[in-house]
Amino acid sequence: MQVEKTIQKFMADLASNLPAPGGGGVAAISGALGAGLVAMVCHLTIGKKGYEQSWADLKVSLAESDKLRQRLLELVDEDAQAFTRVLEAFKMPKENPGEQEKRAAAIQSAYRIAADVPFDIASQCCQVLKLAFPLVDQANVNAISDIGVAAYTAYAGVESAIMNVNINLPSIKDEEYVKLRTLQLEKILTEAADLRDQISQQVNKKLGR
């Protein structure tokens, strides 16, 4: 389990020649960090005088951020497992037509999972951005910079995860699947970039920049 490692152990493994963790896991952690910052900002605002009108909404945002953080941490391990599945599929025997057919099917299935997991990561990271957006006007002004960091961290997860989808798509023979995923990724990236820019502009405005 990647997420049960200490930060030092995870970083050491990441910097080694091990097949996992890799880019997909880092993307998921980026999103989880963004969700964690959203939760922190909510905690720093709920119960504070002057923000009473936001408490109810922020309690909902807090609960949602906790779910997103947990899901993204799960995806760190799912990404590592997906990559292992691809490696195992290529190691399958191919001595006769029957084995070759079974191996080819396993490879296609593995590549599809290897694309689905980072797609889920990108989607979840985009949800973090959606959650961060209204906080600019709702949250404790003393934590406004943390909302900006949450947005940029989550956006890094979006772009990084999309790269991990795109590296697998050329190996998938299902053209309809590839076409659908490509369109979905374009939509996610456009939405995420727009949210990042809006949050950044609003945060910097409040910071007087």
Short mmCIF file of C-alpha atoms in Angstrom, two decimals:
data_model
loop_
_atom_site.label_atom_id
_atom_site.label_comp_id
_atom_site.label_asym_id
_atom_site.label_seq_id
_atom_site.Cartn_x
_atom_site.Cartn_y
_atom_site.Cartn_z
CA MET A 1 0.00 0.00 0.00
CA GLN A 2 1.68 3.17 -1.21
CA VAL A 3 -0.33 5.54 1.00
CA GLU A 4 0.66 3.71 4.19
CA LYS A 5 4.34 4.52 3.67
CA THR A 6 6.05 7.38 5.42
CA ILE A 7 6.65 10.43 3.25
CA GLN A 8 10.37 9.68 3.25
CA LYS A 9 9.81 6.06 2.16
CA PHE A 10 7.37 7.06 -0.56
CA MET A 11 9.78 9.68 -1.88
CA ALA A 12 12.67 7.22 -1.81
CA ASP A 13 10.65 4.67 -3.78
CA LEU A 14 9.49 7.36 -6.18
CA ALA A 15 13.09 8.39 -6.84
CA SER A 16 14.23 4.77 -7.37
CA ASN A 17 13.96 2.42 -10.35
CA LEU A 18 10.82 0.78 -8.94
CA PRO A 19 7.87 0.66 -11.40
CA ALA A 20 5.59 2.25 -8.79
CA PRO A 21 4.85 4.78 -7.43
CA GLY A 22 4.96 6.89 -10.55
CA GLY A 23 3.35 9.83 -12.26
CA GLY A 24 -0.20 8.67 -11.71
CA GLY A 25 0.32 8.29 -7.99
CA VAL A 26 1.92 11.72 -7.79
CA ALA A 27 -1.07 13.18 -9.66
CA ALA A 28 -3.46 11.60 -7.17
CA ILE A 29 -1.45 12.88 -4.22
CA SER A 30 -1.48 16.36 -5.72
CA GLY A 31 -5.27 16.26 -5.80
CA ALA A 32 -5.44 14.84 -2.28
CA LEU A 33 -3.22 17.66 -1.02
CA GLY A 34 -5.55 20.16 -2.64
CA ALA A 35 -8.55 18.51 -0.99
CA GLY A 36 -6.71 18.58 2.33
CA LEU A 37 -6.14 22.31 2.02
CA VAL A 38 -9.82 22.84 1.23
CA ALA A 39 -10.69 20.96 4.41
CA MET A 40 -8.20 23.01 6.40
CA VAL A 41 -9.70 26.28 5.16
CA CYS A 42 -13.17 25.04 6.08
CA HIS A 43 -12.00 24.15 9.59
CA LEU A 44 -10.39 27.59 9.96
CA THR A 45 -13.67 29.29 9.03
CA ILE A 46 -16.42 27.21 10.63
CA GLY A 47 -17.12 28.63 14.09
CA LYS A 48 -15.31 31.90 13.43
CA LYS A 49 -17.19 35.13 14.07
CA GLY A 50 -17.97 37.15 11.00
CA TYR A 51 -18.43 34.09 8.80
CA GLU A 52 -21.65 32.76 10.28
CA GLN A 53 -23.46 32.96 6.94
CA SER A 54 -20.95 30.52 5.44
CA TRP A 55 -20.84 27.89 8.18
CA ALA A 56 -23.59 25.67 6.76
CA ASP A 57 -22.15 25.66 3.24
CA LEU A 58 -18.64 25.07 4.52
CA LYS A 59 -19.73 22.07 6.56
CA VAL A 60 -20.99 20.54 3.31
CA SER A 61 -17.74 21.46 1.56
CA LEU A 62 -15.74 19.96 4.42
CA ALA A 63 -17.54 16.64 4.17
CA GLU A 64 -17.09 16.57 0.40
CA SER A 65 -13.40 17.45 0.64
CA ASP A 66 -12.86 14.56 3.04
CA LYS A 67 -14.49 12.17 0.54
CA LEU A 68 -12.38 13.51 -2.32
CA ARG A 69 -9.17 13.25 -0.31
CA GLN A 70 -9.92 9.66 0.67
CA ARG A 71 -10.81 8.67 -2.90
CA LEU A 72 -7.67 10.24 -4.32
CA LEU A 73 -5.52 8.41 -1.80
CA GLU A 74 -7.19 5.17 -2.83
CA LEU A 75 -6.33 5.99 -6.43
CA VAL A 76 -2.62 6.20 -5.54
CA ASP A 77 -2.69 2.47 -4.87
CA GLU A 78 -5.06 1.72 -7.73
CA ASP A 79 -2.66 3.41 -10.14
CA ALA A 80 0.24 1.29 -8.91
CA GLN A 81 -1.89 -1.85 -9.26
CA ALA A 82 -2.95 -0.88 -12.78
CA PHE A 83 0.65 -0.54 -13.93
CA THR A 84 1.51 -3.89 -12.37
CA ARG A 85 -1.39 -5.46 -14.27
CA VAL A 86 0.07 -4.25 -17.57
CA LEU A 87 3.46 -5.74 -16.74
CA GLU A 88 1.88 -9.04 -15.75
CA ALA A 89 -0.16 -9.20 -18.95
CA PHE A 90 2.96 -8.89 -21.09
CA LYS A 91 4.57 -11.76 -19.14
CA MET A 92 1.77 -14.17 -20.06
CA PRO A 93 2.73 -17.16 -22.25
CA LYS A 94 2.34 -16.86 -26.04
CA GLU A 95 3.48 -20.23 -27.34
CA ASN A 96 0.34 -21.05 -29.30
CA PRO A 97 -2.63 -19.19 -30.86
CA GLY A 98 -4.80 -19.80 -27.81
CA GLU A 99 -2.25 -18.34 -25.43
CA GLN A 100 -1.59 -15.46 -27.79
CA GLU A 101 -5.27 -14.58 -27.95
CA LYS A 102 -5.63 -14.74 -24.18
CA ARG A 103 -2.50 -12.63 -23.71
CA ALA A 104 -3.66 -10.02 -26.22
CA ALA A 105 -7.03 -9.72 -24.48
CA ALA A 106 -5.33 -9.37 -21.08
CA ILE A 107 -3.04 -6.66 -22.43
CA GLN A 108 -5.95 -4.68 -23.82
CA SER A 109 -7.86 -5.02 -20.57
CA ALA A 110 -4.82 -3.93 -18.59
CA TYR A 111 -4.20 -0.88 -20.77
CA ARG A 112 -7.82 0.13 -20.43
CA ILE A 113 -7.61 -0.02 -16.64
CA ALA A 114 -4.30 1.86 -16.80
CA ALA A 115 -6.15 4.62 -18.65
CA ASP A 116 -9.31 4.50 -16.53
CA VAL A 117 -7.50 5.04 -13.22
CA PRO A 118 -5.75 8.31 -14.14
CA PHE A 119 -8.97 9.42 -15.85
CA ASP A 120 -10.67 9.01 -12.48
CA ILE A 121 -7.80 10.91 -10.86
CA ALA A 122 -8.23 13.81 -13.29
CA SER A 123 -11.99 13.84 -12.65
CA GLN A 124 -11.57 13.86 -8.87
CA CYS A 125 -8.92 16.61 -9.03
CA CYS A 126 -11.32 18.72 -11.08
CA GLN A 127 -13.93 18.21 -8.37
CA VAL A 128 -11.44 19.61 -5.85
CA LEU A 129 -11.18 22.75 -7.98
CA LYS A 130 -14.97 23.03 -8.11
CA LEU A 131 -15.05 22.74 -4.33
CA ALA A 132 -12.35 25.38 -3.86
CA PHE A 133 -13.97 27.95 -6.14
CA PRO A 134 -16.74 29.26 -3.85
CA LEU A 135 -14.43 29.30 -0.82
CA VAL A 136 -12.75 32.47 -2.07
CA ASP A 137 -15.84 34.42 -1.02
CA GLN A 138 -16.86 32.23 1.90
CA ALA A 139 -13.73 31.41 3.83
CA ASN A 140 -11.59 33.04 6.47
CA VAL A 141 -9.63 35.77 4.71
CA ASN A 142 -6.53 34.77 6.70
CA ALA A 143 -6.51 31.46 4.82
CA ILE A 144 -7.13 32.91 1.37
CA SER A 145 -3.68 31.99 0.06
CA ASP A 146 -4.31 28.35 0.99
CA ILE A 147 -7.29 28.31 -1.36
CA GLY A 148 -4.99 29.43 -4.15
CA VAL A 149 -2.48 26.72 -3.31
CA ALA A 150 -5.29 24.16 -3.23
CA ALA A 151 -6.37 25.24 -6.70
CA TYR A 152 -2.91 25.05 -8.23
CA THR A 153 -2.14 21.75 -6.53
CA ALA A 154 -5.40 20.19 -7.71
CA TYR A 155 -4.85 21.55 -11.22
CA ALA A 156 -1.39 19.99 -11.30
CA GLY A 157 -3.14 16.71 -10.53
CA VAL A 158 -5.54 17.22 -13.43
CA GLU A 159 -2.84 17.88 -16.03
CA SER A 160 -0.56 15.17 -14.67
CA ALA A 161 -3.31 12.56 -14.62
CA ILE A 162 -4.34 13.44 -18.17
CA MET A 163 -0.78 12.78 -19.33
CA ASN A 164 -1.02 9.34 -17.75
CA VAL A 165 -4.24 8.65 -19.64
CA ASN A 166 -2.75 9.84 -22.90
CA ILE A 167 0.30 7.60 -22.67
CA ASN A 168 -1.98 4.55 -22.57
CA LEU A 169 -4.59 5.52 -25.18
CA PRO A 170 -2.40 4.72 -28.26
CA SER A 171 -2.12 1.10 -27.07
CA ILE A 172 -5.90 0.63 -26.86
CA LYS A 173 -7.52 -0.74 -30.01
CA ASP A 174 -11.09 0.21 -29.12
CA GLU A 175 -11.43 3.36 -31.23
CA GLU A 176 -14.76 4.39 -29.73
CA TYR A 177 -13.32 4.20 -26.23
CA VAL A 178 -10.29 6.26 -27.24
CA LYS A 179 -12.46 8.87 -28.96
CA LEU A 180 -14.77 9.18 -25.94
CA ARG A 181 -11.92 9.46 -23.46
CA THR A 182 -10.19 12.09 -25.59
CA LEU A 183 -13.32 14.26 -25.67
CA GLN A 184 -13.88 13.79 -21.95
CA LEU A 185 -10.29 14.77 -21.17
CA GLU A 186 -10.58 17.94 -23.24
CA LYS A 187 -13.69 18.92 -21.31
CA ILE A 188 -12.08 18.24 -17.93
CA LEU A 189 -8.93 20.17 -18.82
CA THR A 190 -10.87 23.18 -20.10
CA GLU A 191 -13.06 23.30 -17.00
CA ALA A 192 -10.13 22.81 -14.63
CA ALA A 193 -8.03 25.52 -16.29
CA ASP A 194 -10.93 27.96 -16.14
CA LEU A 195 -11.49 27.26 -12.45
CA ARG A 196 -7.77 27.59 -11.70
CA ASP A 197 -7.62 30.95 -13.45
CA GLN A 198 -10.73 32.31 -11.76
CA ILE A 199 -9.59 31.21 -8.32
CA SER A 200 -6.10 32.61 -8.89
CA GLN A 201 -7.45 35.97 -10.02
CA GLN A 202 -9.82 36.26 -7.08
CA VAL A 203 -7.23 35.17 -4.54
CA ASN A 204 -4.62 37.59 -5.86
CA LYS A 205 -7.19 40.38 -5.87
CA LYS A 206 -7.92 39.75 -2.20
CA LEU A 207 -4.17 39.69 -1.55
CA GLY A 208 -3.89 43.07 -3.22
CA ARG A 209 -1.76 41.75 -6.07
#
